[in-house]
Amino acid sequence: MSAAGRGSARAALLVAAVLGVALVVVIAVRTPWSLLPTPPGGAAPVSDDAGLPAAVVARAEALAADIRPASLANLLLGLAVSALFGLTRLGSRLVAALGRPVGQRWPLTVLLGTVALVVVGRLATLPISAYGEVVRHRYGLSTRSWPLWLRDVAVSTAIDAGLTALGLLALVALARRAPRTWWAWAAGGAAALVVVGSFLYPVVIEPAFNSFTPLAAGQLRTDLLELAEESGTPVEDVLVADASRRTTALNAYVSGFGSTRRVVLYDTLLSDVPDDEIESIVAHELGHVATDDVLTGTLIGALGAAGAVALLGWLLGWTPLLRRAGADSAGDPRVVPLVMLLVALGTLVSTPVQNLVSRHVEARADLHALDLTDDAAAFEEMQRRLAETNVSDPSPPVPWQWWFGSHPTAAQRIAMAEDWLRLDDR
Ligand SMILES: [Zn+2]
């Protein structure tokens, strides 16, 4: 590599390190590490069964025993396929072969190569996904017909392939125009995309899977609008999503900003969940709004994305790695399989960090729900109902929870409500 190339790679590594430090600082400062003081007499014990009947816990554990190995296998197989294409010449040969009919024009070669790799990766893991869907059907968790499942797989694969192809087109285009500084432009672009994406996601992705209707006027609607008002985050509307076409899971969320902010309820909530429990869920979601959790998530995501791209700039300046993948430079379309592997590895490594932050942010939203509704009984009932309906293990194995758990366990959430109650009584 030339001296200038080495200088560029070193600059990329330096920028990645600076962004990494900034990321650690933002995470340290913005994460609510501790929420409640220890109540007099000590914290409530975390009961493994979360107060659920033994049969309910046994059913959840049986489902976990069926689904956890499949989830792990899915993850590992996806990585293995990425590694096969990214670390051998197989991927670069595939991309080059797809480029031949289009005269090796680089934009089309990148586009075809990316789409092919995304589709092959999806097909490889499809049997495991189908098995997972069979298990979810068996436990009554999924209500999707097989044609609808196939449509969902096709739509999400198409979205994935389209977005990945656009990202890689931008990366290769920048690397061809600015061989030494492309990573700096790409890092800025990635950060900007995270920001734009978090605003556009609810507008673009949500409607691709669900349709929404306003919740009919009545006591629940009035109560929820009042709750939002009281939380200091008024909403424009309460909508119902037709989630029951796919799932029996119970959920709600708040999306939009300012005057377009709305509460969305899954229609699965409306059939047999009491109003005070729906209010508890919505109060939790309003907690995310009250503490600007989307903003924090966006900031962390933007810093992480920019840092990861700078790191990518350093790695793609490393000749032995490029040679192994069968590519000449970051501007060579044959670099696509290697970039896809590196992105998959980055996502894998960032998962436990994201979930660590998420669990604390979720606990803070729980606390907001308890303060806003002043109803620990409804909160605890809702947690038990969520665990039972979603057939989720109230206390999964510690390593699993540490890596994959985006929320505190049901047992931990109930223990926090107990602490809150005892502090409230004081
Ligand atoms: Zn939440």
Short mmCIF file of C-alpha atoms and ligand atoms in Angstrom, two decimals:
data_model
loop_
_atom_site.label_atom_id
_atom_site.label_comp_id
_atom_site.label_asym_id
_atom_site.label_seq_id
_atom_site.Cartn_x
_atom_site.Cartn_y
_atom_site.Cartn_z
CA MET A 1 0.00 0.00 0.00
CA SER A 2 1.18 3.55 -0.72
CA ALA A 3 2.25 5.92 2.06
CA ALA A 4 -0.85 8.03 1.37
CA GLY A 5 -3.04 4.92 1.63
CA ARG A 6 -1.47 4.00 4.96
CA GLY A 7 -2.00 7.57 6.22
CA SER A 8 -5.66 7.37 5.22
CA ALA A 9 -6.12 4.03 6.99
CA ARG A 10 -4.48 5.44 10.13
CA ALA A 11 -6.77 8.50 10.03
CA ALA A 12 -9.79 6.18 9.73
CA LEU A 13 -8.66 4.22 12.78
CA LEU A 14 -8.11 7.42 14.75
CA VAL A 15 -11.57 8.76 13.86
CA ALA A 16 -13.11 5.37 14.76
CA ALA A 17 -11.39 5.53 18.17
CA VAL A 18 -12.58 9.11 18.83
CA LEU A 19 -16.17 8.22 17.86
CA GLY A 20 -15.92 5.09 20.01
CA VAL A 21 -14.95 7.19 23.04
CA ALA A 22 -17.80 9.64 22.30
CA LEU A 23 -20.18 6.68 22.10
CA VAL A 24 -19.06 5.35 25.48
CA VAL A 25 -19.47 8.82 27.03
CA VAL A 26 -23.00 9.27 25.60
CA ILE A 27 -24.02 5.78 26.76
CA ALA A 28 -22.55 6.40 30.23
CA VAL A 29 -24.28 9.77 30.60
CA ARG A 30 -27.67 9.06 28.95
CA THR A 31 -28.38 5.59 30.38
CA PRO A 32 -30.45 5.63 33.60
CA TRP A 33 -28.16 3.21 35.45
CA SER A 34 -30.00 3.39 38.77
CA LEU A 35 -33.64 4.33 39.15
CA LEU A 36 -35.04 3.58 42.57
CA PRO A 37 -33.39 3.86 45.98
CA THR A 38 -33.43 0.63 47.96
CA PRO A 39 -36.70 0.58 49.91
CA PRO A 40 -36.56 0.30 53.71
CA GLY A 41 -36.03 -3.35 54.59
CA GLY A 42 -34.19 -4.10 51.32
CA ALA A 43 -35.19 -4.63 47.68
CA ALA A 44 -38.03 -7.05 46.88
CA PRO A 45 -36.71 -10.51 45.94
CA VAL A 46 -36.95 -11.34 42.23
CA SER A 47 -39.27 -14.35 42.13
CA ASP A 48 -38.35 -16.68 39.24
CA ASP A 49 -41.96 -17.45 38.35
CA ALA A 50 -43.12 -13.80 38.56
CA GLY A 51 -46.16 -15.08 40.47
CA LEU A 52 -47.39 -17.05 37.44
CA PRO A 53 -49.05 -20.48 37.80
CA ALA A 54 -46.62 -23.41 37.40
CA ALA A 55 -48.36 -24.64 34.23
CA VAL A 56 -47.92 -21.23 32.56
CA VAL A 57 -44.21 -21.16 33.43
CA ALA A 58 -43.76 -24.75 32.22
CA ARG A 59 -45.39 -23.91 28.89
CA ALA A 60 -43.12 -20.87 28.43
CA GLU A 61 -40.04 -22.95 29.25
CA ALA A 62 -41.10 -25.65 26.80
CA LEU A 63 -41.49 -23.06 24.03
CA ALA A 64 -38.08 -21.57 24.88
CA ALA A 65 -36.50 -25.03 24.72
CA ASP A 66 -37.95 -25.39 21.19
CA ILE A 67 -37.19 -21.92 19.91
CA ARG A 68 -33.85 -20.91 21.50
CA PRO A 69 -31.73 -23.51 19.66
CA ALA A 70 -33.45 -22.52 16.41
CA SER A 71 -32.76 -18.81 17.01
CA LEU A 72 -29.10 -19.56 17.72
CA ALA A 73 -28.83 -21.82 14.69
CA ASN A 74 -30.42 -19.09 12.55
CA LEU A 75 -27.89 -16.54 13.78
CA LEU A 76 -24.88 -18.83 13.34
CA LEU A 77 -25.99 -20.08 9.92
CA GLY A 78 -26.50 -16.49 8.71
CA LEU A 79 -23.00 -15.60 9.89
CA ALA A 80 -21.50 -18.75 8.36
CA VAL A 81 -23.04 -17.94 4.96
CA SER A 82 -21.76 -14.34 5.21
CA ALA A 83 -18.28 -15.61 6.14
CA LEU A 84 -18.29 -18.13 3.31
CA PHE A 85 -18.92 -15.35 0.76
CA GLY A 86 -16.94 -12.62 2.51
CA LEU A 87 -13.76 -14.48 3.43
CA THR A 88 -13.31 -16.68 0.36
CA ARG A 89 -13.24 -15.91 -3.37
CA LEU A 90 -16.70 -17.46 -3.71
CA GLY A 91 -18.50 -14.16 -3.07
CA SER A 92 -16.30 -12.06 -5.35
CA ARG A 93 -16.64 -14.64 -8.14
CA LEU A 94 -20.43 -14.60 -7.77
CA VAL A 95 -20.50 -10.78 -7.95
CA ALA A 96 -18.17 -10.76 -10.97
CA ALA A 97 -20.30 -13.40 -12.72
CA LEU A 98 -23.46 -11.35 -12.17
CA GLY A 99 -21.63 -8.31 -13.57
CA ARG A 100 -20.74 -10.05 -16.84
CA PRO A 101 -24.15 -9.80 -18.59
CA VAL A 102 -24.25 -6.05 -17.74
CA GLY A 103 -20.75 -5.41 -19.13
CA GLN A 104 -19.20 -5.19 -15.61
CA ARG A 105 -20.72 -1.72 -15.18
CA TRP A 106 -20.06 -1.18 -11.51
CA PRO A 107 -23.41 0.24 -10.32
CA LEU A 108 -25.39 -2.66 -11.78
CA THR A 109 -22.80 -5.16 -10.59
CA VAL A 110 -23.04 -3.83 -7.01
CA LEU A 111 -26.84 -3.86 -7.22
CA LEU A 112 -27.15 -7.40 -8.60
CA GLY A 113 -24.42 -8.75 -6.31
CA THR A 114 -26.02 -7.31 -3.18
CA VAL A 115 -29.52 -8.49 -4.04
CA ALA A 116 -28.22 -11.98 -4.85
CA LEU A 117 -26.28 -12.23 -1.57
CA VAL A 118 -29.21 -11.00 0.53
CA VAL A 119 -31.57 -13.46 -1.17
CA VAL A 120 -29.13 -16.40 -0.85
CA GLY A 121 -28.62 -15.60 2.87
CA ARG A 122 -32.39 -15.45 3.37
CA LEU A 123 -32.98 -18.73 1.52
CA ALA A 124 -30.30 -20.47 3.60
CA THR A 125 -32.04 -19.59 6.85
CA LEU A 126 -35.59 -19.99 5.49
CA PRO A 127 -36.09 -23.60 6.74
CA ILE A 128 -35.18 -22.54 10.29
CA SER A 129 -37.49 -19.53 10.05
CA ALA A 130 -40.30 -21.80 8.84
CA TYR A 131 -39.64 -24.15 11.77
CA GLY A 132 -39.88 -21.16 14.14
CA GLU A 133 -43.21 -20.22 12.58
CA VAL A 134 -44.48 -23.81 12.97
CA VAL A 135 -43.57 -23.66 16.69
CA ARG A 136 -45.25 -20.26 17.12
CA HIS A 137 -48.38 -21.66 15.46
CA ARG A 138 -48.30 -24.68 17.76
CA TYR A 139 -48.28 -22.38 20.80
CA GLY A 140 -50.98 -20.17 19.31
CA LEU A 141 -48.58 -17.24 19.08
CA SER A 142 -48.74 -16.79 15.34
CA THR A 143 -52.00 -16.45 13.49
CA ARG A 144 -50.38 -15.90 10.09
CA SER A 145 -51.53 -18.05 7.21
CA TRP A 146 -48.62 -19.52 5.22
CA PRO A 147 -49.28 -17.25 2.21
CA LEU A 148 -49.16 -14.25 4.55
CA TRP A 149 -45.94 -15.56 6.14
CA LEU A 150 -44.40 -15.92 2.68
CA ARG A 151 -45.53 -12.43 1.76
CA ASP A 152 -43.96 -11.05 4.97
CA VAL A 153 -40.69 -12.86 4.25
CA ALA A 154 -40.70 -11.55 0.68
CA VAL A 155 -41.50 -7.97 1.71
CA SER A 156 -38.89 -7.86 4.48
CA THR A 157 -36.26 -9.47 2.22
CA ALA A 158 -37.04 -6.94 -0.53
CA ILE A 159 -36.77 -4.02 1.93
CA ASP A 160 -33.52 -5.47 3.31
CA ALA A 161 -32.05 -6.07 -0.18
CA GLY A 162 -33.10 -2.61 -1.39
CA LEU A 163 -31.66 -0.74 1.60
CA THR A 164 -28.44 -2.80 1.63
CA ALA A 165 -27.98 -2.27 -2.11
CA LEU A 166 -28.48 1.50 -1.75
CA GLY A 167 -25.94 1.62 1.10
CA LEU A 168 -23.37 -0.38 -0.85
CA LEU A 169 -23.93 1.66 -4.03
CA ALA A 170 -23.21 4.80 -2.02
CA LEU A 171 -20.13 3.25 -0.41
CA VAL A 172 -18.60 2.01 -3.68
CA ALA A 173 -19.47 5.29 -5.46
CA LEU A 174 -17.75 7.33 -2.73
CA ALA A 175 -14.72 5.03 -2.70
CA ARG A 176 -14.35 5.47 -6.48
CA ARG A 177 -14.64 9.27 -6.33
CA ALA A 178 -12.54 9.80 -3.18
CA PRO A 179 -10.33 6.72 -2.72
CA ARG A 180 -8.61 8.18 0.37
CA THR A 181 -11.42 10.00 2.20
CA TRP A 182 -14.52 8.00 1.20
CA TRP A 183 -14.92 6.56 4.69
CA ALA A 184 -15.23 10.05 6.22
CA TRP A 185 -18.07 10.96 3.81
CA ALA A 186 -19.66 7.56 4.31
CA ALA A 187 -19.46 7.89 8.11
CA GLY A 188 -21.24 11.26 7.92
CA GLY A 189 -23.81 9.77 5.55
CA ALA A 190 -24.42 6.77 7.83
CA ALA A 191 -25.00 9.04 10.83
CA ALA A 192 -27.41 11.19 8.78
CA LEU A 193 -29.25 8.07 7.59
CA VAL A 194 -29.77 6.88 11.18
CA VAL A 195 -31.30 10.27 12.03
CA VAL A 196 -33.55 10.37 8.94
CA GLY A 197 -34.44 6.69 9.35
CA SER A 198 -35.67 7.09 12.90
CA PHE A 199 -38.05 9.81 11.70
CA LEU A 200 -39.15 7.99 8.54
CA TYR A 201 -39.42 4.45 9.97
CA PRO A 202 -42.91 4.87 11.45
CA VAL A 203 -44.11 6.58 8.27
CA VAL A 204 -42.65 4.10 5.76
CA ILE A 205 -42.18 0.70 7.40
CA GLU A 206 -45.20 0.49 9.73
CA PRO A 207 -47.79 0.90 6.93
CA ALA A 208 -46.02 -1.82 4.89
CA PHE A 209 -47.18 -4.39 7.47
CA ASN A 210 -50.28 -2.96 9.18
CA SER A 211 -53.22 -0.70 8.57
CA PHE A 212 -54.54 1.70 11.18
CA THR A 213 -57.97 2.95 12.22
CA PRO A 214 -58.79 5.51 14.93
CA LEU A 215 -59.98 4.05 18.24
CA ALA A 216 -63.73 4.68 18.55
CA ALA A 217 -64.83 7.43 20.94
CA GLY A 218 -65.45 6.10 24.43
CA GLN A 219 -64.05 5.86 27.95
CA LEU A 220 -60.74 4.20 26.95
CA ARG A 221 -60.00 6.77 24.25
CA THR A 222 -60.80 9.65 26.63
CA ASP A 223 -58.66 8.10 29.39
CA LEU A 224 -55.68 7.56 27.08
CA LEU A 225 -55.81 11.11 25.71
CA GLU A 226 -55.96 12.40 29.29
CA LEU A 227 -53.07 10.17 30.34
CA ALA A 228 -50.93 11.61 27.52
CA GLU A 229 -51.91 15.14 28.55
CA GLU A 230 -50.99 14.40 32.17
CA SER A 231 -47.67 12.92 31.07
CA GLY A 232 -46.83 16.25 29.44
CA THR A 233 -46.81 14.66 25.97
CA PRO A 234 -50.22 15.23 24.38
CA VAL A 235 -51.14 13.02 21.41
CA GLU A 236 -53.19 13.82 18.35
CA ASP A 237 -54.96 10.49 18.05
CA VAL A 238 -55.29 6.95 19.36
CA LEU A 239 -55.03 4.40 16.53
CA VAL A 240 -55.63 0.66 16.37
CA ALA A 241 -53.31 -1.52 14.26
CA ASP A 242 -54.70 -4.72 12.73
CA ALA A 243 -51.93 -6.81 14.33
CA SER A 244 -54.22 -9.79 14.98
CA ARG A 245 -53.83 -10.81 11.33
CA ARG A 246 -50.36 -12.00 12.32
CA THR A 247 -50.01 -12.42 16.02
CA THR A 248 -51.69 -12.81 19.39
CA ALA A 249 -48.95 -10.68 21.05
CA LEU A 250 -50.06 -7.67 23.07
CA ASN A 251 -48.37 -4.37 22.33
CA ALA A 252 -48.73 -0.62 21.99
CA TYR A 253 -46.40 2.17 21.06
CA VAL A 254 -46.23 5.91 20.54
CA SER A 255 -44.95 7.25 17.22
CA GLY A 256 -44.62 10.60 15.49
CA PHE A 257 -43.48 13.93 16.85
CA GLY A 258 -45.19 17.05 18.14
CA SER A 259 -48.55 17.57 16.50
CA THR A 260 -48.45 14.21 14.68
CA ARG A 261 -47.76 12.16 17.80
CA ARG A 262 -50.15 9.26 18.21
CA VAL A 263 -50.70 6.24 20.40
CA VAL A 264 -51.00 2.96 18.49
CA LEU A 265 -52.70 -0.03 20.15
CA TYR A 266 -52.52 -3.56 18.78
CA ASP A 267 -56.11 -4.70 18.22
CA THR A 268 -55.15 -7.79 20.26
CA LEU A 269 -55.33 -5.58 23.37
CA LEU A 270 -58.92 -4.56 22.80
CA SER A 271 -60.70 -7.90 23.03
CA ASP A 272 -60.01 -9.00 26.60
CA VAL A 273 -57.48 -6.77 28.36
CA PRO A 274 -59.02 -4.55 31.08
CA ASP A 275 -58.73 -0.79 30.50
CA ASP A 276 -56.46 -0.17 33.52
CA GLU A 277 -53.89 -2.59 32.09
CA ILE A 278 -54.04 -0.99 28.62
CA GLU A 279 -53.48 2.34 30.37
CA SER A 280 -50.46 0.85 32.13
CA ILE A 281 -48.92 -0.21 28.79
CA VAL A 282 -49.63 3.16 27.20
CA ALA A 283 -48.23 4.99 30.26
CA HIS A 284 -45.00 3.00 29.77
CA GLU A 285 -44.89 4.08 26.10
CA LEU A 286 -45.54 7.71 27.11
CA GLY A 287 -42.54 7.34 29.45
CA HIS A 288 -40.34 6.76 26.39
CA VAL A 289 -41.66 10.01 24.92
CA ALA A 290 -41.27 11.95 28.18
CA THR A 291 -37.58 11.11 28.47
CA ASP A 292 -36.85 11.46 24.72
CA ASP A 293 -35.73 7.85 24.40
CA VAL A 294 -36.01 7.91 20.61
CA LEU A 295 -33.61 10.86 20.60
CA THR A 296 -31.13 9.02 22.83
CA GLY A 297 -31.43 5.91 20.67
CA THR A 298 -30.91 7.99 17.53
CA LEU A 299 -27.84 9.71 18.99
CA ILE A 300 -26.30 6.39 20.08
CA GLY A 301 -27.19 4.82 16.71
CA ALA A 302 -25.71 7.73 14.74
CA LEU A 303 -22.43 7.71 16.69
CA GLY A 304 -22.24 3.93 16.47
CA ALA A 305 -22.91 3.92 12.71
CA ALA A 306 -20.33 6.64 12.01
CA GLY A 307 -17.72 4.90 14.18
CA ALA A 308 -18.44 1.55 12.52
CA VAL A 309 -18.01 3.05 9.03
CA ALA A 310 -14.69 4.64 10.05
CA LEU A 311 -13.59 1.22 11.32
CA LEU A 312 -14.73 -0.23 7.99
CA GLY A 313 -12.55 2.40 6.26
CA TRP A 314 -9.58 1.14 8.24
CA LEU A 315 -10.32 -2.55 7.56
CA LEU A 316 -10.84 -1.98 3.82
CA GLY A 317 -7.42 -0.32 3.70
CA TRP A 318 -5.92 -3.61 4.83
CA THR A 319 -4.58 -5.36 1.71
CA PRO A 320 -4.42 -8.97 3.02
CA LEU A 321 -8.12 -8.85 3.95
CA LEU A 322 -9.11 -7.42 0.56
CA ARG A 323 -6.98 -10.02 -1.22
CA ARG A 324 -8.60 -12.83 0.77
CA ALA A 325 -12.04 -11.56 -0.32
CA GLY A 326 -10.91 -11.25 -3.94
CA ALA A 327 -11.36 -7.46 -4.19
CA ASP A 328 -8.86 -4.78 -5.24
CA SER A 329 -10.17 -1.86 -3.19
CA ALA A 330 -13.27 -0.39 -1.55
CA GLY A 331 -14.24 0.93 -5.00
CA ASP A 332 -14.30 -2.58 -6.51
CA PRO A 333 -17.84 -4.08 -6.70
CA ARG A 334 -16.31 -7.41 -5.61
CA VAL A 335 -15.87 -5.86 -2.15
CA VAL A 336 -19.64 -6.28 -1.52
CA PRO A 337 -19.53 -9.74 0.17
CA LEU A 338 -16.73 -8.64 2.53
CA VAL A 339 -18.59 -5.45 3.54
CA MET A 340 -21.77 -7.46 4.16
CA LEU A 341 -19.85 -9.84 6.44
CA LEU A 342 -18.24 -6.97 8.37
CA VAL A 343 -21.64 -5.30 8.82
CA ALA A 344 -23.12 -8.59 10.10
CA LEU A 345 -20.26 -8.95 12.61
CA GLY A 346 -20.66 -5.33 13.72
CA THR A 347 -24.37 -5.89 14.28
CA LEU A 348 -23.67 -9.04 16.29
CA VAL A 349 -21.14 -7.31 18.55
CA SER A 350 -23.33 -4.25 19.09
CA THR A 351 -26.41 -6.31 20.10
CA PRO A 352 -25.49 -6.83 23.80
CA VAL A 353 -24.46 -3.19 24.17
CA GLN A 354 -27.73 -1.94 22.68
CA ASN A 355 -29.69 -4.33 24.88
CA LEU A 356 -27.81 -3.29 28.02
CA VAL A 357 -28.83 0.34 27.40
CA SER A 358 -32.33 -0.71 26.34
CA ARG A 359 -33.04 -2.67 29.54
CA HIS A 360 -32.28 0.38 31.68
CA VAL A 361 -34.31 2.69 29.44
CA GLU A 362 -37.23 0.22 29.59
CA ALA A 363 -37.03 0.12 33.38
CA ARG A 364 -37.23 3.92 33.45
CA ALA A 365 -40.38 3.78 31.25
CA ASP A 366 -41.84 1.24 33.71
CA LEU A 367 -41.20 3.65 36.54
CA HIS A 368 -42.91 6.42 34.54
CA ALA A 369 -45.94 4.13 34.10
CA LEU A 370 -46.09 3.46 37.86
CA ASP A 371 -45.79 7.17 38.71
CA LEU A 372 -48.31 8.23 36.04
CA THR A 373 -51.01 5.64 36.73
CA ASP A 374 -50.23 5.22 40.45
CA ASP A 375 -51.45 1.66 39.95
CA ALA A 376 -48.86 -1.04 40.74
CA ALA A 377 -51.56 -3.76 40.78
CA ALA A 378 -52.56 -3.09 37.14
CA PHE A 379 -48.86 -2.89 36.17
CA GLU A 380 -48.09 -6.28 37.73
CA GLU A 381 -51.20 -7.91 36.26
CA MET A 382 -50.20 -6.56 32.86
CA GLN A 383 -46.68 -7.99 33.20
CA ARG A 384 -48.12 -11.40 34.06
CA ARG A 385 -50.61 -11.14 31.20
CA LEU A 386 -47.82 -10.20 28.77
CA ALA A 387 -45.70 -13.14 29.92
CA GLU A 388 -48.63 -15.56 29.64
CA THR A 389 -49.98 -14.30 26.29
CA ASN A 390 -46.55 -13.96 24.68
CA VAL A 391 -45.57 -17.34 26.23
CA SER A 392 -42.36 -15.71 27.41
CA ASP A 393 -40.11 -17.19 30.04
CA PRO A 394 -40.47 -14.93 33.13
CA SER A 395 -36.79 -15.47 33.98
CA PRO A 396 -34.67 -16.65 31.03
CA PRO A 397 -31.09 -17.90 31.56
CA VAL A 398 -28.76 -15.06 32.54
CA PRO A 399 -26.43 -15.23 29.48
CA TRP A 400 -29.43 -15.32 27.12
CA GLN A 401 -31.06 -12.33 28.84
CA TRP A 402 -27.73 -10.48 28.85
CA TRP A 403 -27.25 -10.92 25.12
CA PHE A 404 -30.78 -10.83 23.71
CA GLY A 405 -32.93 -9.25 26.43
CA SER A 406 -34.12 -5.79 25.33
CA HIS A 407 -36.40 -5.48 28.39
CA PRO A 408 -35.96 -6.47 32.04
CA THR A 409 -37.48 -9.93 32.66
CA ALA A 410 -41.10 -10.10 33.83
CA ALA A 411 -39.81 -11.21 37.24
CA GLN A 412 -37.52 -8.15 37.47
CA ARG A 413 -40.27 -5.77 36.32
CA ILE A 414 -42.65 -7.07 38.98
CA ALA A 415 -39.94 -6.85 41.66
CA MET A 416 -39.39 -3.20 40.69
CA ALA A 417 -43.13 -2.49 41.05
CA GLU A 418 -42.97 -4.03 44.53
CA ASP A 419 -40.05 -1.75 45.45
CA TRP A 420 -41.95 1.23 44.05
CA LEU A 421 -44.98 0.32 46.19
CA ARG A 422 -42.91 0.10 49.37
CA LEU A 423 -41.21 3.43 48.66
CA ASP A 424 -44.60 4.96 47.88
CA ASP A 425 -46.03 3.76 51.22
CA ARG A 426 -43.21 5.27 53.19
ZN ZN B 1 -40.73 0.20 26.28
#
